[in-house]
Tab-separated table of C-alpha atoms in Angstrom:
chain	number	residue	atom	x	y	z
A	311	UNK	CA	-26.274	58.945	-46.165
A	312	UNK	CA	-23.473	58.967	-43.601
A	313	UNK	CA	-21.945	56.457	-41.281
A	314	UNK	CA	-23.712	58.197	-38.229
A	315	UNK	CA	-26.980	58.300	-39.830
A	316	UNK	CA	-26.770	54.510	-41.106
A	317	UNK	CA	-25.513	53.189	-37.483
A	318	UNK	CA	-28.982	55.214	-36.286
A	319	UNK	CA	-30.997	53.174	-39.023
A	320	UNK	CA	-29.410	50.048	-38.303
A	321	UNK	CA	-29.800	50.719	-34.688
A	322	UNK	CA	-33.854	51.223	-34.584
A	323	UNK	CA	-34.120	48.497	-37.014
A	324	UNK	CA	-32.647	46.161	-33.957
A	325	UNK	CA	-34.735	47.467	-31.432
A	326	UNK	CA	-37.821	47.369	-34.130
A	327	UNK	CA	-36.453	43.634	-34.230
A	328	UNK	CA	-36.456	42.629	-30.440
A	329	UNK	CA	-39.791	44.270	-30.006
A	330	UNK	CA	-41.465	41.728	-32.854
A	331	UNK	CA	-39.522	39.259	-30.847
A	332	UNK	CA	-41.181	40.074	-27.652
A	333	UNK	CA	-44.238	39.955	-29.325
A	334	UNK	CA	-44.053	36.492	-31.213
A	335	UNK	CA	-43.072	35.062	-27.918
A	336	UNK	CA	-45.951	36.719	-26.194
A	337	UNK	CA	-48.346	35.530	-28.833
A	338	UNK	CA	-47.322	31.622	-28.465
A	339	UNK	CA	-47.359	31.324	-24.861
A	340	UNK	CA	-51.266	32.126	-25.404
A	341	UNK	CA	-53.491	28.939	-25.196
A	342	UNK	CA	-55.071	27.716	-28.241
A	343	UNK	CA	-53.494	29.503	-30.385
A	344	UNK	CA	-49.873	28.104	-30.916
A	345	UNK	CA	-51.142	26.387	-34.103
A	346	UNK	CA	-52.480	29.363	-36.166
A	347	UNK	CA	-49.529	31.542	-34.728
A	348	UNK	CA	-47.010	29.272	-36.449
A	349	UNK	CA	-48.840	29.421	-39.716
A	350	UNK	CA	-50.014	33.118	-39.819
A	351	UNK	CA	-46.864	34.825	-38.830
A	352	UNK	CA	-44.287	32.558	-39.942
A	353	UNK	CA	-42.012	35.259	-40.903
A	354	UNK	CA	-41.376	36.499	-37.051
A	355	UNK	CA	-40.159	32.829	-36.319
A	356	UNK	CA	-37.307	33.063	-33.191
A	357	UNK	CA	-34.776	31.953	-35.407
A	358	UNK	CA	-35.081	34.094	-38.414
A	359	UNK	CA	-34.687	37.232	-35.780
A	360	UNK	CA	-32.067	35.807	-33.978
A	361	UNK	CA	-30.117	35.619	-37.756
A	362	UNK	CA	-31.194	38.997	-38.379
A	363	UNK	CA	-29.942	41.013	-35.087
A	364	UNK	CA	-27.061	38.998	-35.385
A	365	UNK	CA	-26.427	40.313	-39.059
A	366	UNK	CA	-27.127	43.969	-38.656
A	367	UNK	CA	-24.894	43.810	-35.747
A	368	UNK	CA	-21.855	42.851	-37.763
A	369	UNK	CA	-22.953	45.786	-40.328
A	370	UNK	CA	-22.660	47.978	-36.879
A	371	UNK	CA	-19.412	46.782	-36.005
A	372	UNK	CA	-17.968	47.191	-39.660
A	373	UNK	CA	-19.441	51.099	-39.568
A	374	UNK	CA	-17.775	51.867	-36.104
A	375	UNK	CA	-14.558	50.532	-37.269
A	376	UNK	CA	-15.163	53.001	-40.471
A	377	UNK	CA	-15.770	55.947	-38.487
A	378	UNK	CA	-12.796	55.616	-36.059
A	379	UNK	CA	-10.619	56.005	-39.224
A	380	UNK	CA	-9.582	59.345	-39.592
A	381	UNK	CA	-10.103	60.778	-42.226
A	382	UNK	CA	-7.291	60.601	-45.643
A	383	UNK	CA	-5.179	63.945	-45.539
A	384	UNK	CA	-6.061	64.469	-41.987
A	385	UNK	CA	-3.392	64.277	-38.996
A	386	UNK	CA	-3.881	60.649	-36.441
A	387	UNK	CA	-5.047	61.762	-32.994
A	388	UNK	CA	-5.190	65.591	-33.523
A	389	UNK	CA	-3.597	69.028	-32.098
A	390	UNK	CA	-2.851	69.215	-28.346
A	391	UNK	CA	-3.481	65.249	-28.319
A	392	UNK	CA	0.252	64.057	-29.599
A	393	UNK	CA	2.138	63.481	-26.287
A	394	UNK	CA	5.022	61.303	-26.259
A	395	UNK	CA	5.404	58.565	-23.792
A	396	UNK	CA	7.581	58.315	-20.614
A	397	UNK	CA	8.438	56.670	-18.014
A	398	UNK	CA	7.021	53.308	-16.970
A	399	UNK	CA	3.683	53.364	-17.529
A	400	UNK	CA	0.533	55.294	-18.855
A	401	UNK	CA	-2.526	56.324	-16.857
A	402	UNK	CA	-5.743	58.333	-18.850
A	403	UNK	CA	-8.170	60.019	-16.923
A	404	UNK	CA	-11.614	59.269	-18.376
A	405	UNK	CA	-14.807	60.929	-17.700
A	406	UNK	CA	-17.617	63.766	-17.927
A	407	UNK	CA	-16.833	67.690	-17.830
A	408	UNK	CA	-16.155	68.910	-14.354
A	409	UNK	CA	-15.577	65.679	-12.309
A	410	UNK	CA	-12.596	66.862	-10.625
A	411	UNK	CA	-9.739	65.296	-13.244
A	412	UNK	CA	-7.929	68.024	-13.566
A	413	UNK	CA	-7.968	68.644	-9.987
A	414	UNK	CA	-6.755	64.917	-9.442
A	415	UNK	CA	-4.013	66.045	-11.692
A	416	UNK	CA	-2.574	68.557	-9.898
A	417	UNK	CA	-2.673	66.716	-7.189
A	418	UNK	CA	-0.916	63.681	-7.858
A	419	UNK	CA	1.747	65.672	-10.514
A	420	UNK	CA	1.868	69.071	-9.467
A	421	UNK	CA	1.338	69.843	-13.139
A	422	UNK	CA	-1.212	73.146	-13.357
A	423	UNK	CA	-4.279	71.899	-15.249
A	424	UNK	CA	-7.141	74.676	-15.482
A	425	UNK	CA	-9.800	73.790	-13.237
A	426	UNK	CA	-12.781	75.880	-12.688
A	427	UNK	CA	-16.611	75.008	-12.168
A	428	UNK	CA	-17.827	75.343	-15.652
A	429	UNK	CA	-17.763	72.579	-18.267
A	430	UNK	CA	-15.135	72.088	-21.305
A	431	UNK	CA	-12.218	73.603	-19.142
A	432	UNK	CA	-9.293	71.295	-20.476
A	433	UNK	CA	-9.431	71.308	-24.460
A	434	UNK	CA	-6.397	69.590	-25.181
A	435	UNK	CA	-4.402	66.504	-23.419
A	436	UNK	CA	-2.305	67.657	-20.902
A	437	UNK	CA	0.788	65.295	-19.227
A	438	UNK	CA	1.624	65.155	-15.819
A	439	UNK	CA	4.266	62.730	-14.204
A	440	UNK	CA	3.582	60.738	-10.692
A	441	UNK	CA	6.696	59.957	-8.889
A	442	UNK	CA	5.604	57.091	-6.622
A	443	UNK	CA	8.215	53.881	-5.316
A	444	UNK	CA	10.894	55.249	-7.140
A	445	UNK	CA	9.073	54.838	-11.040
A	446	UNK	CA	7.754	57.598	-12.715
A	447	UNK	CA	3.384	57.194	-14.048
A	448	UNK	CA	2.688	59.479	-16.704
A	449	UNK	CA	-1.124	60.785	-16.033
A	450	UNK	CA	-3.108	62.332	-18.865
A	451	UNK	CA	-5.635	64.591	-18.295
A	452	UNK	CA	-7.801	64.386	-21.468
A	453	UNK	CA	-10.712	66.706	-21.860
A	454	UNK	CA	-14.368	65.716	-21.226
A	455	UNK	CA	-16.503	63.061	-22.941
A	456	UNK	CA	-19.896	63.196	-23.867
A	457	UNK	CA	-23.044	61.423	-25.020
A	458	UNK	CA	-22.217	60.578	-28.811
A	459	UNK	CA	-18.729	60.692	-28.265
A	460	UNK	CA	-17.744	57.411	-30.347
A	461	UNK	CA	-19.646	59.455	-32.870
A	462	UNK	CA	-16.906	62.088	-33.033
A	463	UNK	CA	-19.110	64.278	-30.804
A	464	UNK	CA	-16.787	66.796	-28.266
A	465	UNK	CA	-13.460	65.747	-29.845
A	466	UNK	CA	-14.477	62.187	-28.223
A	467	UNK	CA	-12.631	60.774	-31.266
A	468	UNK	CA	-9.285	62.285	-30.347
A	469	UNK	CA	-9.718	61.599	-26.619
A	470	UNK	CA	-10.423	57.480	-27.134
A	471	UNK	CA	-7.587	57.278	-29.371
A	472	UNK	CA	-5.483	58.440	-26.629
A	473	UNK	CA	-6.664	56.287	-24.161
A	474	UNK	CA	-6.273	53.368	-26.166
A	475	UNK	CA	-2.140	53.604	-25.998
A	476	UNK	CA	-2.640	54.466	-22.461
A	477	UNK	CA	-2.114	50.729	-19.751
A	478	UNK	CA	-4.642	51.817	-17.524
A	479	UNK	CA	-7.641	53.914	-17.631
A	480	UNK	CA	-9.190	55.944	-14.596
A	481	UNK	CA	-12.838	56.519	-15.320
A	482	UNK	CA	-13.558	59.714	-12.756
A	483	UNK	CA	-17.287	60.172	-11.617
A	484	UNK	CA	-19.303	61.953	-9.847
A	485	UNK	CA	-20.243	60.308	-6.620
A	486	UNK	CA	-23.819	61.899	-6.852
A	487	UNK	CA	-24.350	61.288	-10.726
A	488	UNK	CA	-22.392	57.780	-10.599
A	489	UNK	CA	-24.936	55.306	-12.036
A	490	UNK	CA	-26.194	57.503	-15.121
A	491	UNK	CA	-22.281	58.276	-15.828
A	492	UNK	CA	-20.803	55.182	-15.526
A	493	UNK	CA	-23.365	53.257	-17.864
A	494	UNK	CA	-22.657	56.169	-20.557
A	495	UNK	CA	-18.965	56.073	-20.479
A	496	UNK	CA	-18.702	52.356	-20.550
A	497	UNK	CA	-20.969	52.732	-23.968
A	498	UNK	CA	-19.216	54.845	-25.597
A	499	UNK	CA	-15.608	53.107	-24.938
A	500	UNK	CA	-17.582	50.137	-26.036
A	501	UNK	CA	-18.564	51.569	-28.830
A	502	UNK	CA	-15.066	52.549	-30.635
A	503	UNK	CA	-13.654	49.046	-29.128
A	504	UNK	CA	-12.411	49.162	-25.524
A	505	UNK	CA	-13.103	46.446	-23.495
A	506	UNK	CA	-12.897	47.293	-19.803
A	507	UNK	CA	-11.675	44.831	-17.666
A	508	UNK	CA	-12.340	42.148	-19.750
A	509	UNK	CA	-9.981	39.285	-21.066
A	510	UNK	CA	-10.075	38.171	-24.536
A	511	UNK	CA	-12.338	35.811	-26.252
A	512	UNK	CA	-11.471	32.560	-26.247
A	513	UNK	CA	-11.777	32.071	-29.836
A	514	UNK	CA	-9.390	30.617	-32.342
A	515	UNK	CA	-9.851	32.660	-35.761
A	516	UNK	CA	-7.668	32.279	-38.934
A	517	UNK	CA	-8.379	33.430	-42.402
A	518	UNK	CA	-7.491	30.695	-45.182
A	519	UNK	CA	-7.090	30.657	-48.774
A	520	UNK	CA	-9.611	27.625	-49.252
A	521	UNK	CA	-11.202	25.078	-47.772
A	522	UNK	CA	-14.113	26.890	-47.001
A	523	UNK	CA	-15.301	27.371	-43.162
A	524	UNK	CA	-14.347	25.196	-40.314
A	525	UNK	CA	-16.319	25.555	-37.436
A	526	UNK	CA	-15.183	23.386	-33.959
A	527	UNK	CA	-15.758	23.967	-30.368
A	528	UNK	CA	-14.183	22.379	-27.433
A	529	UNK	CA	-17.544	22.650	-25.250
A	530	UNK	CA	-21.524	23.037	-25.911
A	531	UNK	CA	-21.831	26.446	-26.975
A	532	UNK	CA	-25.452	28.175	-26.181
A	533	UNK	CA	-25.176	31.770	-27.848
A	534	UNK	CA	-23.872	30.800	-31.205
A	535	UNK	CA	-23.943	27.682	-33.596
A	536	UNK	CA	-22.417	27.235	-36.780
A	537	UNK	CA	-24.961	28.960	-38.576
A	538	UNK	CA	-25.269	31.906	-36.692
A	539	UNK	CA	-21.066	31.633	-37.936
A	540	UNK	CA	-21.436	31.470	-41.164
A	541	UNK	CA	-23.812	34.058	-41.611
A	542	UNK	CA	-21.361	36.707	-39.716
A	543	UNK	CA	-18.358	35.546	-41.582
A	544	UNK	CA	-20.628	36.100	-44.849
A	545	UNK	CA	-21.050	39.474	-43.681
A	546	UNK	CA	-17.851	40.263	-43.685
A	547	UNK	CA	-17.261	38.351	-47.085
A	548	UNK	CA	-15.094	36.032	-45.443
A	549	UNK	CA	-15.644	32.425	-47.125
A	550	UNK	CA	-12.621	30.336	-45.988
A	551	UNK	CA	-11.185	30.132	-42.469
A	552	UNK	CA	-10.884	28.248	-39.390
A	553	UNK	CA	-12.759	29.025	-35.942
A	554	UNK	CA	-12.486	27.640	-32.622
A	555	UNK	CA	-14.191	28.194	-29.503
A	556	UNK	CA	-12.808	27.502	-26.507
A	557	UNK	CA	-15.121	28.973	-24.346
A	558	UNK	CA	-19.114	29.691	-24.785
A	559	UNK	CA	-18.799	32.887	-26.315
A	560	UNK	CA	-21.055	35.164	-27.669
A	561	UNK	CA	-22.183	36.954	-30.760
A	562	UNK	CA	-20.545	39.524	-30.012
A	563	UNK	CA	-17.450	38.204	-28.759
A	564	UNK	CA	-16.987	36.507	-32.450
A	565	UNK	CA	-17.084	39.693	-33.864
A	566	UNK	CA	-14.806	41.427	-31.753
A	567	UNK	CA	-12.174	38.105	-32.626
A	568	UNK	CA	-12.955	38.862	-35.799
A	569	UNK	CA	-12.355	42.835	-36.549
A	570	UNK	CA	-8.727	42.328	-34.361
A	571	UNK	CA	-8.508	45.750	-33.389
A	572	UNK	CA	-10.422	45.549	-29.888
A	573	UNK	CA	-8.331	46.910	-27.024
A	574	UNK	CA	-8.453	45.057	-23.637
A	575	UNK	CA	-7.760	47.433	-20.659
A	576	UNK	CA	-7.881	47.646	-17.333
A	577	UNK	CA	-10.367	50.202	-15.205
A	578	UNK	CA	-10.369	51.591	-11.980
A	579	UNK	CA	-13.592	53.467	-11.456
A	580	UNK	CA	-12.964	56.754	-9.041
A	581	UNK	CA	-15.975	58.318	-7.578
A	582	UNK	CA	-15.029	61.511	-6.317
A	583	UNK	CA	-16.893	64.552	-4.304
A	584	UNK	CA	-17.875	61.664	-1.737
A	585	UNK	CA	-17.933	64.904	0.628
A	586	UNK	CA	-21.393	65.690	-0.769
A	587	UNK	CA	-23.199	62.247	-0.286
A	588	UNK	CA	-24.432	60.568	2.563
A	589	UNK	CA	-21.922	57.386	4.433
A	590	UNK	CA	-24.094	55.172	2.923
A	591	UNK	CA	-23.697	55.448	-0.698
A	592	UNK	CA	-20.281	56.119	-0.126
A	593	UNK	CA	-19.985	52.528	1.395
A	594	UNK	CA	-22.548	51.189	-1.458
A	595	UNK	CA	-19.804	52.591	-3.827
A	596	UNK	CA	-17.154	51.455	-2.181
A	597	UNK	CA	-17.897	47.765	-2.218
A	598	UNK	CA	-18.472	47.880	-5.825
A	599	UNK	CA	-15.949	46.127	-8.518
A	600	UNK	CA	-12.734	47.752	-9.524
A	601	UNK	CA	-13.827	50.729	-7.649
A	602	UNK	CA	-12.205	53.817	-5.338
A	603	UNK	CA	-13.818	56.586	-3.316
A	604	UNK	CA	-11.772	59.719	-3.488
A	605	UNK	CA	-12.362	63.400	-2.476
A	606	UNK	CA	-10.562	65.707	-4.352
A	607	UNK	CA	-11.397	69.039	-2.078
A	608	UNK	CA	-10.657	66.780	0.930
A	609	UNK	CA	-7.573	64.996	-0.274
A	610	UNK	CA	-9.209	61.883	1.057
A	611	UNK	CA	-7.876	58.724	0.000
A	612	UNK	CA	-5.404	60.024	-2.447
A	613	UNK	CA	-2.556	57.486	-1.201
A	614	UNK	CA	-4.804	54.488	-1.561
A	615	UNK	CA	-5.767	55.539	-4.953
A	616	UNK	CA	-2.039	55.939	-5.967
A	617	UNK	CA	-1.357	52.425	-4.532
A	618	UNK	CA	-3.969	51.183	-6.816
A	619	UNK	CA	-2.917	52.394	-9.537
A	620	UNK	CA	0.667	50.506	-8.859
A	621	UNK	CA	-1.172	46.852	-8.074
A	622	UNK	CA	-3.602	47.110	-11.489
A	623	UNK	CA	-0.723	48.498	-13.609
A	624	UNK	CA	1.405	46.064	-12.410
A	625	UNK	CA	4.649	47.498	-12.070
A	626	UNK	CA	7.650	46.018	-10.325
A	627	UNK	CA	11.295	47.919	-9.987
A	628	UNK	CA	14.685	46.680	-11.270
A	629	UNK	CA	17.683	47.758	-10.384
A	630	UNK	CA	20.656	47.134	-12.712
A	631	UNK	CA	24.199	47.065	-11.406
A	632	UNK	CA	27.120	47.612	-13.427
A	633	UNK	CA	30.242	45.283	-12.999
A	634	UNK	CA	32.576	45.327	-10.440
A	635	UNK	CA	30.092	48.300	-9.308
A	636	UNK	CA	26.873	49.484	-6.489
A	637	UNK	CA	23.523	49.109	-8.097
A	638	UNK	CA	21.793	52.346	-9.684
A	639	UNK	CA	18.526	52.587	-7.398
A	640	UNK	CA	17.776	55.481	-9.172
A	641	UNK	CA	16.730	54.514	-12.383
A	642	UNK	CA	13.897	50.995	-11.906
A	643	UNK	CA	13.595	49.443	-15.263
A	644	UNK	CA	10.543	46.976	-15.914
A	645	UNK	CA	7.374	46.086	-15.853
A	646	UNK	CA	4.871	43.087	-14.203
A	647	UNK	CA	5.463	39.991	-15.457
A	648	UNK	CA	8.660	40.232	-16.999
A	649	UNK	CA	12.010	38.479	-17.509
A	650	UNK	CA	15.411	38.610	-18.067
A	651	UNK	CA	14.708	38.952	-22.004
A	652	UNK	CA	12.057	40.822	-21.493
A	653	UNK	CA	14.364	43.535	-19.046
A	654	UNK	CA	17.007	43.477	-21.929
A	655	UNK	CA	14.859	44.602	-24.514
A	656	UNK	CA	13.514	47.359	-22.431
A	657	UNK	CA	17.367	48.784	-21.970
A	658	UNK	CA	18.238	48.220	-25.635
A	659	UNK	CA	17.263	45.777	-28.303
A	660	UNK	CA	20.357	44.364	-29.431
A	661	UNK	CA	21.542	43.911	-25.960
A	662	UNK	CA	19.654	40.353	-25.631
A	663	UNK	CA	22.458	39.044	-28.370
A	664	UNK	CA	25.665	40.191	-26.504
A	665	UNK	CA	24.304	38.407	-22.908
A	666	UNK	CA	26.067	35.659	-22.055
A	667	UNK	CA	24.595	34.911	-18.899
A	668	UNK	CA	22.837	37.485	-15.818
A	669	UNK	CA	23.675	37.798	-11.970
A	670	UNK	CA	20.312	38.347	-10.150
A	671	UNK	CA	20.338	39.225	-6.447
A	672	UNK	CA	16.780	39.266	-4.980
A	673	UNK	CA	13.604	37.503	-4.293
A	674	UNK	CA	13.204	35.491	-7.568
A	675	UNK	CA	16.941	33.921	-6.835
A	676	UNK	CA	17.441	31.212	-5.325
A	677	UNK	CA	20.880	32.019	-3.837
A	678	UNK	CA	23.138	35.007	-4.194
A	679	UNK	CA	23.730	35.675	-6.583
A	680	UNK	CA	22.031	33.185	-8.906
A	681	UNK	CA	23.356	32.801	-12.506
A	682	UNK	CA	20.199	32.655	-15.020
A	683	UNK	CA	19.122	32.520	-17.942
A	684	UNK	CA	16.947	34.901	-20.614
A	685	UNK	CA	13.762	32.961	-19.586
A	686	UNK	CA	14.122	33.589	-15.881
A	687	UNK	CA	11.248	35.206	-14.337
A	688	UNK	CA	12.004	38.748	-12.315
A	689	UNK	CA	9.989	39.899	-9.435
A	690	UNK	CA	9.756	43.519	-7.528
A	691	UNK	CA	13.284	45.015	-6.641
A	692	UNK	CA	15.492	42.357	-7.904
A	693	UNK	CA	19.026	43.747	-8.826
A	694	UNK	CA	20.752	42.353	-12.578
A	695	UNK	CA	23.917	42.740	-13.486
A	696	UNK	CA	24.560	41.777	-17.168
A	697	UNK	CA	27.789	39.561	-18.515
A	698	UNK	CA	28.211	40.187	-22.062
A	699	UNK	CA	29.720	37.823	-24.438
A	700	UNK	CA	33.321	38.261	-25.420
A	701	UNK	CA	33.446	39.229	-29.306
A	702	UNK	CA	36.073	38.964	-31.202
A	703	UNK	CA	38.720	41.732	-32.659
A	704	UNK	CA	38.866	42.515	-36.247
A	705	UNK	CA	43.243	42.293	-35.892
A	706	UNK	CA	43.174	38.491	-34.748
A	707	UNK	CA	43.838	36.204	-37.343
A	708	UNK	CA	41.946	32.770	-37.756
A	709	UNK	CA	44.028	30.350	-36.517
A	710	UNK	CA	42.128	28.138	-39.168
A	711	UNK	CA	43.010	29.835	-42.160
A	712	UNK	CA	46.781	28.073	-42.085
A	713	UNK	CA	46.556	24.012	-42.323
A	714	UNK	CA	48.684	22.453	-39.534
A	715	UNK	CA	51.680	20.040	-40.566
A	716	UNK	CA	51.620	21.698	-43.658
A	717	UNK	CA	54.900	24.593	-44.702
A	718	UNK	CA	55.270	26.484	-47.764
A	719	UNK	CA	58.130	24.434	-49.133
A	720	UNK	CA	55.556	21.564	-49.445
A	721	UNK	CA	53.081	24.132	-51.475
A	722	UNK	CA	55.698	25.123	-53.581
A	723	UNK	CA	57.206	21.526	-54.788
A	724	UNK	CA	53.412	20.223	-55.653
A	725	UNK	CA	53.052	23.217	-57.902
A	726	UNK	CA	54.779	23.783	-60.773
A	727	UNK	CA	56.154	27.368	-61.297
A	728	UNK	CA	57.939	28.257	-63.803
A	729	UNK	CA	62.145	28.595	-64.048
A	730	UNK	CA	62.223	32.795	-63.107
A	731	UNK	CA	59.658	32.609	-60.388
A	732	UNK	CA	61.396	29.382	-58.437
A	733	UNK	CA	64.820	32.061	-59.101
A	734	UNK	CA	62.992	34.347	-56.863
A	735	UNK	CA	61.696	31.519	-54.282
A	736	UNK	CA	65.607	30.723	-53.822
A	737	UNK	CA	66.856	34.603	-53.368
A	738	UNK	CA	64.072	35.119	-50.939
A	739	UNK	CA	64.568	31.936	-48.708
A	740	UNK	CA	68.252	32.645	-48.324
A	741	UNK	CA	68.024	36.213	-47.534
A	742	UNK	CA	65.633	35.623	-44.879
A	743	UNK	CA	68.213	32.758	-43.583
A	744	UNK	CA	70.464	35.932	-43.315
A	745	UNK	CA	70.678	37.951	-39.825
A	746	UNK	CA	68.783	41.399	-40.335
């Protein structure tokens, strides 16, 4: 049996398992017979399901991350899928065949991407570059997903892959199939491990070597107890470690701690073709979470979508100026949230031991220019300029390596040389008396 087909079995064996759930709880709300229900069925007890969905789930998790491994002798993400990145950040287009994304492509990049009204026009990932407040976006047009992709269904393995080195993700729907699309997509991502717009769990998790399990929380936790922990961490033959939760987390939040490869991104969800839907579910769209309403054949909205993309991505520009120099404002280096380290390490990796202090001109300073630090925090269109510590020659001599108050007559009457070498230390010290 396969990993698809055993996900399938596990999968109706949950659903077999919330429907005798359903009914156990039907059956003891019933008056007069809460007594015999306990004793005849005590097999379908709350608890004993509760351990078991929470069991076969782990065995789920443990599958997926089996199937997203490609397989040995096989190339990573694929042909037509290995694009290198540039410039300051990453944007995937995500969503059905013949939404409009490679139509949004063209329009933001100018890069040709096939477009035509049938499905499964773009078959491979194709790069494009936005050029918007003086950074450069790379935009990936990946080709269409599917039901089943996280199943390795319509090269949906190749496609996730790439989105999950991408920093943001643009999920592209249509405005009159929105709903049904939207709940599909957001499976399958879920599925192979991306977590849209969603922070991490607030769960401390380290393996030991013994000790057995440690299980604290900071706060009453209502979706799991320590039992419910141990049997999970059995699951995945894990006997001694330490977890802490720090927030009431669920099941499934413990298991995505747990298999450390779940990828946290942000989503912007762009409903386009608005042109063929009524004002009001355009506004009803609208209003929604992380959401956009574009038209692609219209060009409507385009600018506001591009300015999104800046404020979720995060991006801020840096200017560096050379010394005794103008600043370069053609080149921005940096990203949100960064500082003066953090803008070193982008330019070169060894430069953050050579920096002896930083000039910063700009809104983070608090007079110009302000001398800093590596821990000082940077902010959009700040200017740097870089002083670099002074290193030594390889010609200077030590000035160590002699002792003061100490010559080389001293030296030479506390050692004793023998008769023909202090016959030599006489010749030499009066023919260097001697004018050359």
């Amino acid at each position: 049996m396969g990993i698809i087909e055993k996900i399938k079995e596990i999968e109706a064996e949950m659903a077999r398992t919330q429907k005798n759930k359903a009914t156990v709880t039907d059956m003891r709300l019933g008056t007069g017979m809460i007594f015999m229900n306990l004793i005849l069925i005590p097999q379908f007890s709350a608890n004993s399901l509760i351990q078991s969905n929470t069991e076969l789930k782990a065995k789920i998790a443990k599958l997926r991350t089996q199937l997203l491994e490609p397989p040995k002798g096989t190339g990573g993400a694929g042909e037509g899928f290995e694009v290198t990145k540039f410039g300051h950040g990453r944007v995937a287009l995500i969503g059905f065949p013949s939404v409009g994304k490679s139509t949004l492509l063209t329009m933001l990049t100018g890069t040709h991407s096939e477009a035509a009204s049938y499905e499964f026009t773009t078959l491979t990932c194709i790069p494009g570059i936005i050029h918007y407040n003086d950074t450069k976006i790379q935009l990936l047009d990946l080709p269409g997903i599917i039901e089943g992709a996280s199943e390795g269904k319509g090269r949906g393995r190749q496609v996730i892959a790439v989105s999950k080195s991408s920093d943001l993700v643009l999920m592209v729907l249509d405005a009159s199939k929105s709903e049904g699309h939207r709940q599909i997509l957001t499976r399958e991502l879920e599925a192979v491990g991306l977590r849209l717009n969603k922070s991490p769990p607030q769960i401390y998790f380290k393996k030991k070597k013994s000790g057995g399990i440690s299980f604290n929380s900071t706060l009453p936790l209502t979706h799991v107890d320590e039992k419910l922990c141990y049997q999970i961490l059995h699951e995945y033959k894990i006997h001694n470690a330490e977890v802490l939760f720090r927030e009431d987390a669920t099941v499934d939040d413990l298991i995505d701690v747990i298999e450390g490869n779940r990828k946290y991104m942000k989503c912007v969800y762009v409903y386009n073709k608005i042109d063929v839907v009524g004002i009001d579910d355009v506004d009803r769209l609208a209003r929604q979470p992380n959401s956009i309403v574009i038209s692609c054949n219209l060009k409507l909205n385009l600018d506001r979508l591009l300015a999104r993309m800046w404020e979720e991505m995060g991006l801020v520009r840096i200017y560096t100026k050379p010394q005794g120099q103008q600043p370069d404002f053609d080149e921005p280096v940096g990203r949100g949230g960064c500082n003066v380290e953090d803008f070193c390490n982008h330019i070169h990796r060894s430069l953050v031991k050579e920096v002896k202090y930083v000039l910063v001109w700009g809104t983070s300073a608090r007079h110009l220019p302000q001398h800093c630090g590596l821990s000082h925090a940077l902010e959009d269109e700040d200017v740097v300029q870089i002083v670099k510590k002074k290193m030594s020659t390889s010609d200077d001599t030590p000035t160590s390596s002699v002792p003061k108050n100490k010559s080389f007559t001293i030296t030479v009457q506390e050692t004793k040389i023998p008769t023909p070498a202090a016959d030599f230390l006489t010749l030499f010290q009066s023919n260097s008396a001697a004018p050359l």
